[in-house]
Structure formats: structure tokens, C-alpha cells
GROMACS .gro file of N, CA and C in nm:
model
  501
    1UNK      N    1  13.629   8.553   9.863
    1UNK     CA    2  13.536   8.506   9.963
    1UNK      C    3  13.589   8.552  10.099
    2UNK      N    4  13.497   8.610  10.181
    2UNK     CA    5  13.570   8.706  10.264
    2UNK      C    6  13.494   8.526  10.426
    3UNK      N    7  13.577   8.589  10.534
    3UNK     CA    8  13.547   8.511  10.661
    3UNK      C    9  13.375   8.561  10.731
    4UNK      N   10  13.349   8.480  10.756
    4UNK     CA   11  13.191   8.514  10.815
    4UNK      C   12  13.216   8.438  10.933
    5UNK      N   13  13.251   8.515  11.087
    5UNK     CA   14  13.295   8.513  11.206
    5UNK      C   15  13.125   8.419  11.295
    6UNK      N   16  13.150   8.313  11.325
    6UNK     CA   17  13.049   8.303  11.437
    6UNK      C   18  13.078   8.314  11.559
    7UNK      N   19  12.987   8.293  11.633
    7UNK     CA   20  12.987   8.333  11.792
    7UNK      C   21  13.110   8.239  11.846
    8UNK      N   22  13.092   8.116  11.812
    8UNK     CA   23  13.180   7.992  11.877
    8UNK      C   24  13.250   7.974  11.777
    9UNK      N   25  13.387   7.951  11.792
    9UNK     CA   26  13.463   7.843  11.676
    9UNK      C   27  13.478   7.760  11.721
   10UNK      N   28  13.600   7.687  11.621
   10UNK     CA   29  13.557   7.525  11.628
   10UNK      C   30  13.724   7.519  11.590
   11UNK      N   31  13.774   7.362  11.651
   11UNK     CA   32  13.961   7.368  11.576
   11UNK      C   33  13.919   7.394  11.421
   12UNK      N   34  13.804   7.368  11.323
   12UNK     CA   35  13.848   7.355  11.194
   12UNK      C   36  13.838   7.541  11.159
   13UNK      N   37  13.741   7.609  11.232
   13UNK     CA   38  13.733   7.772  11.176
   13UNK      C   39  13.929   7.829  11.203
   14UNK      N   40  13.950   7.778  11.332
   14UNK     CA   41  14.064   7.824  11.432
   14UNK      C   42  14.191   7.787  11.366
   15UNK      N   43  14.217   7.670  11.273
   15UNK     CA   44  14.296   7.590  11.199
   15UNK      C   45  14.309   7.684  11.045
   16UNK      N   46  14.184   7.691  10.972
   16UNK     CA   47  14.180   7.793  10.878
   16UNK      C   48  14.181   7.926  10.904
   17UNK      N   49  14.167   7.989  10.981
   17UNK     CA   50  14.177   8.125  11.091
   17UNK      C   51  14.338   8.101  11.097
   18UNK      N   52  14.370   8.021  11.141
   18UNK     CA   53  14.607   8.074  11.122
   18UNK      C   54  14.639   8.058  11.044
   19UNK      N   55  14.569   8.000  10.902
   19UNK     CA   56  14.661   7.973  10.815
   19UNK      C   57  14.601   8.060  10.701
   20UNK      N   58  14.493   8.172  10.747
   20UNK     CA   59  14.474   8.241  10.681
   20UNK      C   60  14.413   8.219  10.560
   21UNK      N   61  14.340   8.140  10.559
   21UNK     CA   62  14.287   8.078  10.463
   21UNK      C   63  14.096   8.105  10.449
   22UNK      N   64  14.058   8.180  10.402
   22UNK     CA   65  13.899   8.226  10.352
   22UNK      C   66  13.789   8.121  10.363
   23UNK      N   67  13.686   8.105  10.368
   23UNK     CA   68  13.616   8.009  10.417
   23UNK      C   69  13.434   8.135  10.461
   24UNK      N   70  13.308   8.091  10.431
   24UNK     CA   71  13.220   8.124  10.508
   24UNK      C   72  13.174   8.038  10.570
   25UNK      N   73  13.088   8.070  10.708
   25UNK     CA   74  13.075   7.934  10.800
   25UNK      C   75  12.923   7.999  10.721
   26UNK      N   76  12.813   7.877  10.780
   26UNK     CA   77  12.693   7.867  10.767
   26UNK      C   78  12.633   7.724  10.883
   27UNK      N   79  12.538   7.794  10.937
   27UNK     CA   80  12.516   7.731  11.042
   27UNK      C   81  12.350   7.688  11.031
   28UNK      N   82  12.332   7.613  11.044
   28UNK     CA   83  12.195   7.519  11.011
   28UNK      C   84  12.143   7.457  11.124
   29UNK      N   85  11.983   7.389  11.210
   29UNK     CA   86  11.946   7.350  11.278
   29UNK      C   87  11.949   7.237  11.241
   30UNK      N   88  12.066   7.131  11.310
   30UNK     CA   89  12.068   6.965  11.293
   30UNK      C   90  11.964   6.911  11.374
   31UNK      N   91  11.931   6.821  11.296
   31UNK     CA   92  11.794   6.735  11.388
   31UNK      C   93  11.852   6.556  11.394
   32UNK      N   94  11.822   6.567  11.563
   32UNK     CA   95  11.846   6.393  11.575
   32UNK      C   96  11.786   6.302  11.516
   33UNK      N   97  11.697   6.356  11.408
   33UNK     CA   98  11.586   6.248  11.395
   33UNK      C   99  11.649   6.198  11.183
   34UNK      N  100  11.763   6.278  11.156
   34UNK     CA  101  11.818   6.331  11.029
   34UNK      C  102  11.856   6.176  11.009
   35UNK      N  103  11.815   6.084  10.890
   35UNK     CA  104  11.908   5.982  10.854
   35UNK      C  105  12.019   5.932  10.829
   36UNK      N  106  12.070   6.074  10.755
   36UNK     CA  107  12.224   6.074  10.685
   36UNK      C  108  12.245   6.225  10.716
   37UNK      N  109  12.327   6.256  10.770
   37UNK     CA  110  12.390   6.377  10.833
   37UNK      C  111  12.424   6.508  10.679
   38UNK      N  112  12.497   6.434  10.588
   38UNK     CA  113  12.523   6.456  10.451
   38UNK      C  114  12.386   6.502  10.400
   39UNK      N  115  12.304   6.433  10.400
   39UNK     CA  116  12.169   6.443  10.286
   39UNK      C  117  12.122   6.563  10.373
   40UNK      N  118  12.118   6.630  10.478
   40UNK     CA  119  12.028   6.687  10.592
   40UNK      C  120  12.113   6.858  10.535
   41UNK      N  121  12.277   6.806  10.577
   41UNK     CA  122  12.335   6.960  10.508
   41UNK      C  123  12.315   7.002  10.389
   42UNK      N  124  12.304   6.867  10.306
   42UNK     CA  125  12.290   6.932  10.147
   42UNK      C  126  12.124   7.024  10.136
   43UNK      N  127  12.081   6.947  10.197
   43UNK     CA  128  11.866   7.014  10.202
   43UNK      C  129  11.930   7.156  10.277
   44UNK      N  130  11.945   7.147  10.419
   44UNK     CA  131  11.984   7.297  10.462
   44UNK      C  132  12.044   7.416  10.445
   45UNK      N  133  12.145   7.360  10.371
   45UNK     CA  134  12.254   7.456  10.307
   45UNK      C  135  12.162   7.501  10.149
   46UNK      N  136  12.078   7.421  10.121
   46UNK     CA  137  12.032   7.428   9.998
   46UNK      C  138  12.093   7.412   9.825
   47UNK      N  139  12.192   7.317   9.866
   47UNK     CA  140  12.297   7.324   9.773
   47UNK      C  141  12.234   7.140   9.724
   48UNK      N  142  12.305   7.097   9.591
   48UNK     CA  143  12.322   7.011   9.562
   48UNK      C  144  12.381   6.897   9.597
   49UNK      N  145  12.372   6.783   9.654
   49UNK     CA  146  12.433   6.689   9.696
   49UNK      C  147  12.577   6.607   9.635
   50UNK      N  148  12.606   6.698   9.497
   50UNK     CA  149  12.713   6.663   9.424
   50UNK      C  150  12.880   6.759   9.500
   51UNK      N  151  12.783   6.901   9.591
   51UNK     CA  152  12.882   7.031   9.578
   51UNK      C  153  12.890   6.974   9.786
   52UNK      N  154  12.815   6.935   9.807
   52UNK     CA  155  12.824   6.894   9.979
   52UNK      C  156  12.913   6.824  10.024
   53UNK      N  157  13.022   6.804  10.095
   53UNK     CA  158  13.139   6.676  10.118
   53UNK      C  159  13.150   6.680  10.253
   54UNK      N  160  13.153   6.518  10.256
   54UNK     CA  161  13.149   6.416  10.389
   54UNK      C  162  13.267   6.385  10.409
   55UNK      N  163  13.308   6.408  10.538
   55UNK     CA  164  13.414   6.365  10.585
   55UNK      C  165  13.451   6.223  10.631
   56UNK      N  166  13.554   6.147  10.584
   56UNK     CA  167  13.504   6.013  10.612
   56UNK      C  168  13.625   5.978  10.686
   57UNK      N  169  13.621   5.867  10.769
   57UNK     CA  170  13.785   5.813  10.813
   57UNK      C  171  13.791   5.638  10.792
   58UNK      N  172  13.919   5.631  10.724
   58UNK     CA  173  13.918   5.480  10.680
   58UNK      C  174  14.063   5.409  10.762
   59UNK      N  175  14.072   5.310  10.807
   59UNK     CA  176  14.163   5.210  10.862
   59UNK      C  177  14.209   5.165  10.718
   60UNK      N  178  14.339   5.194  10.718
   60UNK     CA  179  14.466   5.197  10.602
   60UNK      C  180  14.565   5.083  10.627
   61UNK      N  181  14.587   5.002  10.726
   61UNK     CA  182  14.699   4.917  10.784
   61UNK      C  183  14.655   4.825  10.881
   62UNK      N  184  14.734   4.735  10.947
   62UNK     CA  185  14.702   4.679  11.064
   62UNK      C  186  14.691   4.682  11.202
   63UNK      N  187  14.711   4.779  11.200
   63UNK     CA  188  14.658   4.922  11.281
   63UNK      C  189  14.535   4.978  11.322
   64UNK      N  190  14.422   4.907  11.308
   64UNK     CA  191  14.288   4.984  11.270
   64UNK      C  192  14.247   5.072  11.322
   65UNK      N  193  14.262   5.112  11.458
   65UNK     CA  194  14.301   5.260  11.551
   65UNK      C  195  14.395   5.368  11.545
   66UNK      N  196  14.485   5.329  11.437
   66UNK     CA  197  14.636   5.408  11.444
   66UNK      C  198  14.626   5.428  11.274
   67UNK      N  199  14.630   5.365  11.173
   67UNK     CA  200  14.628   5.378  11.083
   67UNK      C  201  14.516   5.412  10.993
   68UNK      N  202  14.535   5.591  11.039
   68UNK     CA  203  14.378   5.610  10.985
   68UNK      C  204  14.396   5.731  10.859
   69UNK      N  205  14.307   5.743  10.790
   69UNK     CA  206  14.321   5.820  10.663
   69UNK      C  207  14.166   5.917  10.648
   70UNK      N  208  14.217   6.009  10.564
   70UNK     CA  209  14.085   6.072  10.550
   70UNK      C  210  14.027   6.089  10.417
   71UNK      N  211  13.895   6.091  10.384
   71UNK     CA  212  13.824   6.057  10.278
   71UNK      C  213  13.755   6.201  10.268
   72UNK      N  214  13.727   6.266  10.187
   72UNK     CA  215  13.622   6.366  10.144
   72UNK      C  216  13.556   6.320  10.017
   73UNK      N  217  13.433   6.345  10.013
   73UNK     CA  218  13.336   6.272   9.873
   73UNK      C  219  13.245   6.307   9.912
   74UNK      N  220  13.163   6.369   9.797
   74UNK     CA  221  13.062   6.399   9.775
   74UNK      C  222  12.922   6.326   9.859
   75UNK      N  223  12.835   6.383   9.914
   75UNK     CA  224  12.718   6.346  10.001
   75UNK      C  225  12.638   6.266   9.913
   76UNK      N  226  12.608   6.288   9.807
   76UNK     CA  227  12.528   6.163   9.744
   76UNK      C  228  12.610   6.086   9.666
   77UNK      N  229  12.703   6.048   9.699
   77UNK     CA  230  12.800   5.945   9.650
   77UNK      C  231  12.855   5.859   9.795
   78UNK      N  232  12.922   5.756   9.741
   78UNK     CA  233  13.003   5.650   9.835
   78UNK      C  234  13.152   5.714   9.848
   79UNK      N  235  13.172   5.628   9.922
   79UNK     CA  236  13.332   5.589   9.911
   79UNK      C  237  13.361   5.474   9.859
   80UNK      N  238  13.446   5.511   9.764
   80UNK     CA  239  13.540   5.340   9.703
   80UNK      C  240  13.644   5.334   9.780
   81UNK      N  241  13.677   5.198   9.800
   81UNK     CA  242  13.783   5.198   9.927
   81UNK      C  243  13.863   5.142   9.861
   82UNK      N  244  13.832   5.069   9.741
   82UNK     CA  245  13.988   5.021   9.662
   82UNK      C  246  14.058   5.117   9.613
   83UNK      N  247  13.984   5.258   9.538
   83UNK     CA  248  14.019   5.370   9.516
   83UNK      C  249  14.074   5.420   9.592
   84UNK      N  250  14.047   5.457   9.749
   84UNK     CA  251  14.159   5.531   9.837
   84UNK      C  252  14.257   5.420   9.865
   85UNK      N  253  14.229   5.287   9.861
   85UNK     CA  254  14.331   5.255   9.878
   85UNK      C  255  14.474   5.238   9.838
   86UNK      N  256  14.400   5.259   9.699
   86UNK     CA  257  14.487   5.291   9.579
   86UNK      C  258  14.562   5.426   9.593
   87UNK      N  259  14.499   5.554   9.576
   87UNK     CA  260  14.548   5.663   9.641
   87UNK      C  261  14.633   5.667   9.749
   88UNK      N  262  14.614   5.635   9.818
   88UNK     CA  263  14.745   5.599   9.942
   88UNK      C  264  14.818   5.519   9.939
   89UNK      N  265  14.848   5.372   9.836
   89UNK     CA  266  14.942   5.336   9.841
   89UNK      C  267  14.947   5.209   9.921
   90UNK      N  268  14.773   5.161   9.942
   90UNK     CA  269  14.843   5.066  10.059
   90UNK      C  270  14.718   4.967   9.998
   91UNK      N  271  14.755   4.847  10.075
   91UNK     CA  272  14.685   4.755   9.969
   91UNK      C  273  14.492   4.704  10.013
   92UNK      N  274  14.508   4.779  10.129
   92UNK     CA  275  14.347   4.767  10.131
   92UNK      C  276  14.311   4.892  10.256
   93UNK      N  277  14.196   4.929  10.249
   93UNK     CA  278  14.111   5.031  10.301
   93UNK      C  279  13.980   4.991  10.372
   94UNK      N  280  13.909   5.005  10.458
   94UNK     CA  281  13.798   5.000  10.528
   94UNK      C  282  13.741   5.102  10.638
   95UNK      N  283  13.630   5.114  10.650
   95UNK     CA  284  13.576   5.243  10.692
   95UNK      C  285  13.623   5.198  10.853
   96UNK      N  286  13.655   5.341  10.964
   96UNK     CA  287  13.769   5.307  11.059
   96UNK      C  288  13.601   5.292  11.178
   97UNK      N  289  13.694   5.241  11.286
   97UNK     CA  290  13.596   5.231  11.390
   97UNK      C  291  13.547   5.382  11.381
   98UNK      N  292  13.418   5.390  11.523
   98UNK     CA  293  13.357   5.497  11.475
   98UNK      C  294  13.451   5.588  11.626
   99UNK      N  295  13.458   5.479  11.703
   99UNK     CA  296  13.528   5.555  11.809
   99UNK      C  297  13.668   5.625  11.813
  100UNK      N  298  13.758   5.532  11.703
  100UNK     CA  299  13.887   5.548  11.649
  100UNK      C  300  13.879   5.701  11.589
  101UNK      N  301  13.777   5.674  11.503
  101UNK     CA  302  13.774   5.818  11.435
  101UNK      C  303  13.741   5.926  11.494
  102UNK      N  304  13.637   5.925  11.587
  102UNK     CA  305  13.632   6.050  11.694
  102UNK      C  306  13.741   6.081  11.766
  103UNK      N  307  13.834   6.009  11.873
  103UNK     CA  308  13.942   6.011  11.891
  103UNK      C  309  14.081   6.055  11.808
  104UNK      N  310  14.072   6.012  11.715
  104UNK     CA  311  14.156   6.078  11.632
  104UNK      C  312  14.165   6.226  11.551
  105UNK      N  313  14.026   6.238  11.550
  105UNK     CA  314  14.004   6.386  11.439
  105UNK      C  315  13.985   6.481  11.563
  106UNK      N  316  13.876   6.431  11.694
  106UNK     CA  317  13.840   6.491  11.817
  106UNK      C  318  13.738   6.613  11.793
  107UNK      N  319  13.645   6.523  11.648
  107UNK     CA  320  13.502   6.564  11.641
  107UNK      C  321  13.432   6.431  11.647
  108UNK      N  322  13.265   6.462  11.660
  108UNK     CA  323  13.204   6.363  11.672
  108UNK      C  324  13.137   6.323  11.572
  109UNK      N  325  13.098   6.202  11.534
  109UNK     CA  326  13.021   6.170  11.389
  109UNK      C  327  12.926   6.263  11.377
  110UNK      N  328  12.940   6.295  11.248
  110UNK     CA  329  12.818   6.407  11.176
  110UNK      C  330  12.889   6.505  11.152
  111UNK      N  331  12.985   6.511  11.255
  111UNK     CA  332  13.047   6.663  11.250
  111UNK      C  333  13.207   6.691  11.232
  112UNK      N  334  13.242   6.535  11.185
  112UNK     CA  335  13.392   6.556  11.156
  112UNK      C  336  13.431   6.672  11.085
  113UNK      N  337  13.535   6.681  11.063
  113UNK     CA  338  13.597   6.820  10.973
  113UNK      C  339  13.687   6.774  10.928
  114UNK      N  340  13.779   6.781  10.807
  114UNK     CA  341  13.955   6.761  10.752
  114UNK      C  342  13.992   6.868  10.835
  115UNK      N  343  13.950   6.947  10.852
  115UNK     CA  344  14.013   7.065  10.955
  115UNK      C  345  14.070   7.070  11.085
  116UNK      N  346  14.159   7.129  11.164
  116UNK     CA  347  14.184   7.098  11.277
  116UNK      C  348  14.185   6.968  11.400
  117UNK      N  349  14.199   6.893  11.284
  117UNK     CA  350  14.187   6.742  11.366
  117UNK      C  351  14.312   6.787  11.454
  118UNK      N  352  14.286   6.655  11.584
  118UNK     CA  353  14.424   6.645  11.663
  118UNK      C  354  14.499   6.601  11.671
  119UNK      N  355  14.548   6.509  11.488
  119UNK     CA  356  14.653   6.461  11.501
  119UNK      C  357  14.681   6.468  11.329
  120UNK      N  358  14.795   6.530  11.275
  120UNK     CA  359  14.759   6.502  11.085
  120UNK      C  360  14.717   6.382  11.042
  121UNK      N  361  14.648   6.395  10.949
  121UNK     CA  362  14.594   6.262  10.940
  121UNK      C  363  14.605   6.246  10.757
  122UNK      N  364  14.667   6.188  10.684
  122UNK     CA  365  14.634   6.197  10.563
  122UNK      C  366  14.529   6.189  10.513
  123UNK      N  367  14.476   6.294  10.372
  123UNK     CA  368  14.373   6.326  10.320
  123UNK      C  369  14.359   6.310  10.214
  124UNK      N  370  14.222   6.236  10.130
  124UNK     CA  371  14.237   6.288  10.033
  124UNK      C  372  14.088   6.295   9.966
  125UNK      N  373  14.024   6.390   9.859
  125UNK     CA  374  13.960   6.452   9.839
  125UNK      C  375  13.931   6.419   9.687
  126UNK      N  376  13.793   6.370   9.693
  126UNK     CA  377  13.737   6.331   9.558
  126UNK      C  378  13.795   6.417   9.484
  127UNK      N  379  13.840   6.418   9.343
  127UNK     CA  380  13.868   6.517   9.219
  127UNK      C  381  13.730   6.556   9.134
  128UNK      N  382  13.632   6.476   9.213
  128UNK     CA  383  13.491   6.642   9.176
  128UNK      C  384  13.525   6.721   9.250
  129UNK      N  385  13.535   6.763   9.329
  129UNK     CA  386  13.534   6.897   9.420
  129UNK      C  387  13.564   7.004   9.359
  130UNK      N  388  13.715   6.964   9.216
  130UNK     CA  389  13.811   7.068   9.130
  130UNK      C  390  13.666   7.097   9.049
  131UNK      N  391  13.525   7.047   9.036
  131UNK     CA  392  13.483   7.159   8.924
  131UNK      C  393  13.392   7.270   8.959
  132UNK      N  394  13.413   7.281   9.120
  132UNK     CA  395  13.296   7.367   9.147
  132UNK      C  396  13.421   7.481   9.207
  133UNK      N  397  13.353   7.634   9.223
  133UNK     CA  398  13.399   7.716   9.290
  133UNK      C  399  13.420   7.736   9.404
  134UNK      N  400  13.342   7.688   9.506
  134UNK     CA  401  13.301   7.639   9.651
  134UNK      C  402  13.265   7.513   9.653
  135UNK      N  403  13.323   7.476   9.761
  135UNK     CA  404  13.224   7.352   9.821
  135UNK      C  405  13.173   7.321   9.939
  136UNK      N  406  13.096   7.249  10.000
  136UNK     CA  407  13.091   7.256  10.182
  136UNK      C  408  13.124   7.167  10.220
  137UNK      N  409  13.233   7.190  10.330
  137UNK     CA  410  13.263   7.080  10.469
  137UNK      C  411  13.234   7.056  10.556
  138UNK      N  412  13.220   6.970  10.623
  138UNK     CA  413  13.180   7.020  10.819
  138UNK      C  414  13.282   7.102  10.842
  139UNK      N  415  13.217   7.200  10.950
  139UNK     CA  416  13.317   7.299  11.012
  139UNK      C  417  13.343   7.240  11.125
  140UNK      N  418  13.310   7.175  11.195
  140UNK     CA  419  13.370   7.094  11.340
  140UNK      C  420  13.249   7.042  11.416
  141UNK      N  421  13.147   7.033  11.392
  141UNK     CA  422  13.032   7.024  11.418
  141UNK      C  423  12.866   6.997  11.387
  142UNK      N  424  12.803   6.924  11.429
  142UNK     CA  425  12.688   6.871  11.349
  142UNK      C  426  12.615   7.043  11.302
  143UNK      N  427  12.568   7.076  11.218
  143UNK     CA  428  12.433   7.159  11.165
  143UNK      C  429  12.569   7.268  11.178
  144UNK      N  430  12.704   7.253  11.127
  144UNK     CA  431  12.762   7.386  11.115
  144UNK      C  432  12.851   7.313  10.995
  145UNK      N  433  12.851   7.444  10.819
  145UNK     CA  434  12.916   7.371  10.727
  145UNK      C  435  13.000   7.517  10.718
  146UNK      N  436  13.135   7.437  10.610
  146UNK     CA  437  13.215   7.566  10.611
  146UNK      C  438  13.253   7.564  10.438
  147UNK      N  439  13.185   7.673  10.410
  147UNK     CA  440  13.184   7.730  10.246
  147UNK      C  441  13.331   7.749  10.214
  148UNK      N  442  13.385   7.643  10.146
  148UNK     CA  443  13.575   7.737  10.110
  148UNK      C  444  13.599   7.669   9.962
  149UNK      N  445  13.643   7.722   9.886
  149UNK     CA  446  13.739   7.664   9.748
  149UNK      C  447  13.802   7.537   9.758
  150UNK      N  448  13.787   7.463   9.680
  150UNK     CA  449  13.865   7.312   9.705
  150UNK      C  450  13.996   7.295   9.661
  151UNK      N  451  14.070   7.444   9.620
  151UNK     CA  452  14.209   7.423   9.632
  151UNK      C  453  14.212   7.453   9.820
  152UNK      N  454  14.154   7.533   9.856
  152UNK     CA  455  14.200   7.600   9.977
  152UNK      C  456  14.193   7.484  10.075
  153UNK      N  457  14.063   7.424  10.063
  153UNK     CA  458  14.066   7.256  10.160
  153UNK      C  459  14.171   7.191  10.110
  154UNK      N  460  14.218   7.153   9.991
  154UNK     CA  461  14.362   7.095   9.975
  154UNK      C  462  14.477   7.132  10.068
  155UNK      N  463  14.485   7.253   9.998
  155UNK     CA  464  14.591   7.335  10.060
  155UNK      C  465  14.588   7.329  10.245
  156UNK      N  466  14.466   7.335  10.305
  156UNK     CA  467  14.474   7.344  10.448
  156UNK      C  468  14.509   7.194  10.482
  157UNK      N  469  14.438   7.076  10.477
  157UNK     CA  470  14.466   6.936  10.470
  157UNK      C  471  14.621   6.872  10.434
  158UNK      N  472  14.667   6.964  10.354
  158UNK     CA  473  14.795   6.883  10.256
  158UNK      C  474  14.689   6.786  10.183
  159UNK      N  475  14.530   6.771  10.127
  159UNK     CA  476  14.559   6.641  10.067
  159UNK      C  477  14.587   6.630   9.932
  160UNK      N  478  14.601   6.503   9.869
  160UNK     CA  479  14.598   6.423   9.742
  160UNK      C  480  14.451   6.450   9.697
  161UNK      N  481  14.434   6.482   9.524
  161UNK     CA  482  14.290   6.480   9.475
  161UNK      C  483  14.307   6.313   9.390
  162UNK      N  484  14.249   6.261   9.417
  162UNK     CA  485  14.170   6.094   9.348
  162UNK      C  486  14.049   6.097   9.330
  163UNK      N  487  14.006   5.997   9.230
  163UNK     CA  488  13.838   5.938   9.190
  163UNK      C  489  13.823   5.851   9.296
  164UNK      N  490  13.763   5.878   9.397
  164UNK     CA  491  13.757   5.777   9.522
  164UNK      C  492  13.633   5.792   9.551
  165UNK      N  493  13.523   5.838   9.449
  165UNK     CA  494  13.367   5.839   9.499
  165UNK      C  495  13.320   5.762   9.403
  166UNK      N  496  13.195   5.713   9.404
  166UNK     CA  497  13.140   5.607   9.354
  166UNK      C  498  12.953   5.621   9.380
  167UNK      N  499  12.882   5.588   9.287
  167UNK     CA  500  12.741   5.598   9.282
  167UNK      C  501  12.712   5.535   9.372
   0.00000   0.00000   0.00000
């Protein structure tokens, strides 16, 4: 899978861009009027809502600004939070403020990325992702997704693969 260069990057193209890591961007017209940001890429991209992944951020500690974690799962699925919580090791999980999480990743909802956040953030990544060849992420931005292998999002993230999605 070769790089497909857009006009603008983003920290997550610029993040996979040094580490050399393959990826196609695909760029779509987001609409404010979209319910679920997820359901809108999966229709645009034209892909299945099983192969689409949402970036999520969860409060891990007592910390709820500081102790934040990252979730990838499938667009027509949930997050289980006993499941990541389990995955990480800590004894409970909840979805993080919304401001915490912009601040921390330094994208804005819709358009988070595991990519180039501005601070590492632990990750971890439904174990559907391992049965497809590609999958899509946000690339750093609402109506922009980034086509890459879900070892390669591992590999760029450092994360852990867990059953942390849910109907």
C-alpha cells in the first residue's frame, strides 16, 4: 500500500510519515448536520461499518483529565469499558471528558486520530481489526480517514489488541 500525499497534513499523516509507515489518506465532505461522525465515514468511505474505527478516549484513574487511554472499535459497535478496563489493568474505565480528550490527543471530536496525539497516550484496539487487510482511522480530522493495516496502527500507537467492542 503505497502513501497518497494530500495538500494539508495532519500530526497523524506527519507521525506515520517518520515512522515510515504506509497508510492512504481519503478525504470525504463532513456535514454538520451527520449524527454519528463514525456512521457518516463508514457511508463515505463506502466501506462497512465493521472495517471503520472510532477513536475513543476513556478516564482510566482518579485522574479524569490526566488519566486517559485510548480505545479503537469498530463504528457500528460500542465500547465495553469493563473490557478496556480490563485490558489496561485498572479497575474501572469511563468515557473521558470531551474537553480532556481534545486537549490531550489535540484533535477535535469527530476527528480524533491514535496518531500523532500530543502526548502518548495508551492504546488499545479492538482484536476485529486483525481480520481485515485495511482498516480506516481518522487521519486528524473530521471528513479525512486514513486507509493502513492494523498491524501498522498497532505498531504506530504501541497498542495492546483486546475484545473491547460490544453490539
Amino acid at each position: 500500500m503505497g502513501k497518497k500525499k494530500q495538500a494539508a497534513s495532519t500530526p497523524a499523516t506527519a507521525a506515520l510519515d517518520a515512522a515510515s509507515i504506509s497508510y492512504v489518506a481519503h478525504s470525504y465532505t463532513h456535514s454538520d448536520s451527520a449524527e454519528s461522525y463514525g456512521a457518516e465515514a463508514a457511508e463515505q468511505l463506502g466501506a462497512s461499518g465493521d472495517r471503520v474505527f472510532k477513536t475513543l478516549m476513556v478516564s482510566t484513574g482518579a485522574n479524569a483529565t490526566q488519566d486517559l487511554a485510548v480505545a479503537v472499535v469498530p463504528v457500528d459497535s460500542k465500547l465495553d469499558l469493563k473490557a478496556i478496563g480490563i485490558a489496561l489493568g485498572t479497575k474501572k474505565a469511563q468515557m473521558a471528558d470531551k474537553a480532556a480528550a481534545q486537549r490531550r490527543s489535540g484533535y477535535v471530536l469527530g476527528g480524533i486520530s491514535p496518531f500523532g496525539q500530543r502526548q502518548k497516550t495508551d492504546t488499545v484496539i479492538d482484536s476485529s481489526a486483525q481480520q481485515f487487510e485495511t482498516i480506516f482511522i481518522s487521519g486528524g480530522r473530521r471528513g479525512f480517514s486514513l486507509e493502513i493495516a492494523p498491524q501498522d496502527a498497532a505498531k504506530a500507537t504501541g497498542a495492546i489488541w483486546a475484545p473491547i467492542a460490544t453490539s
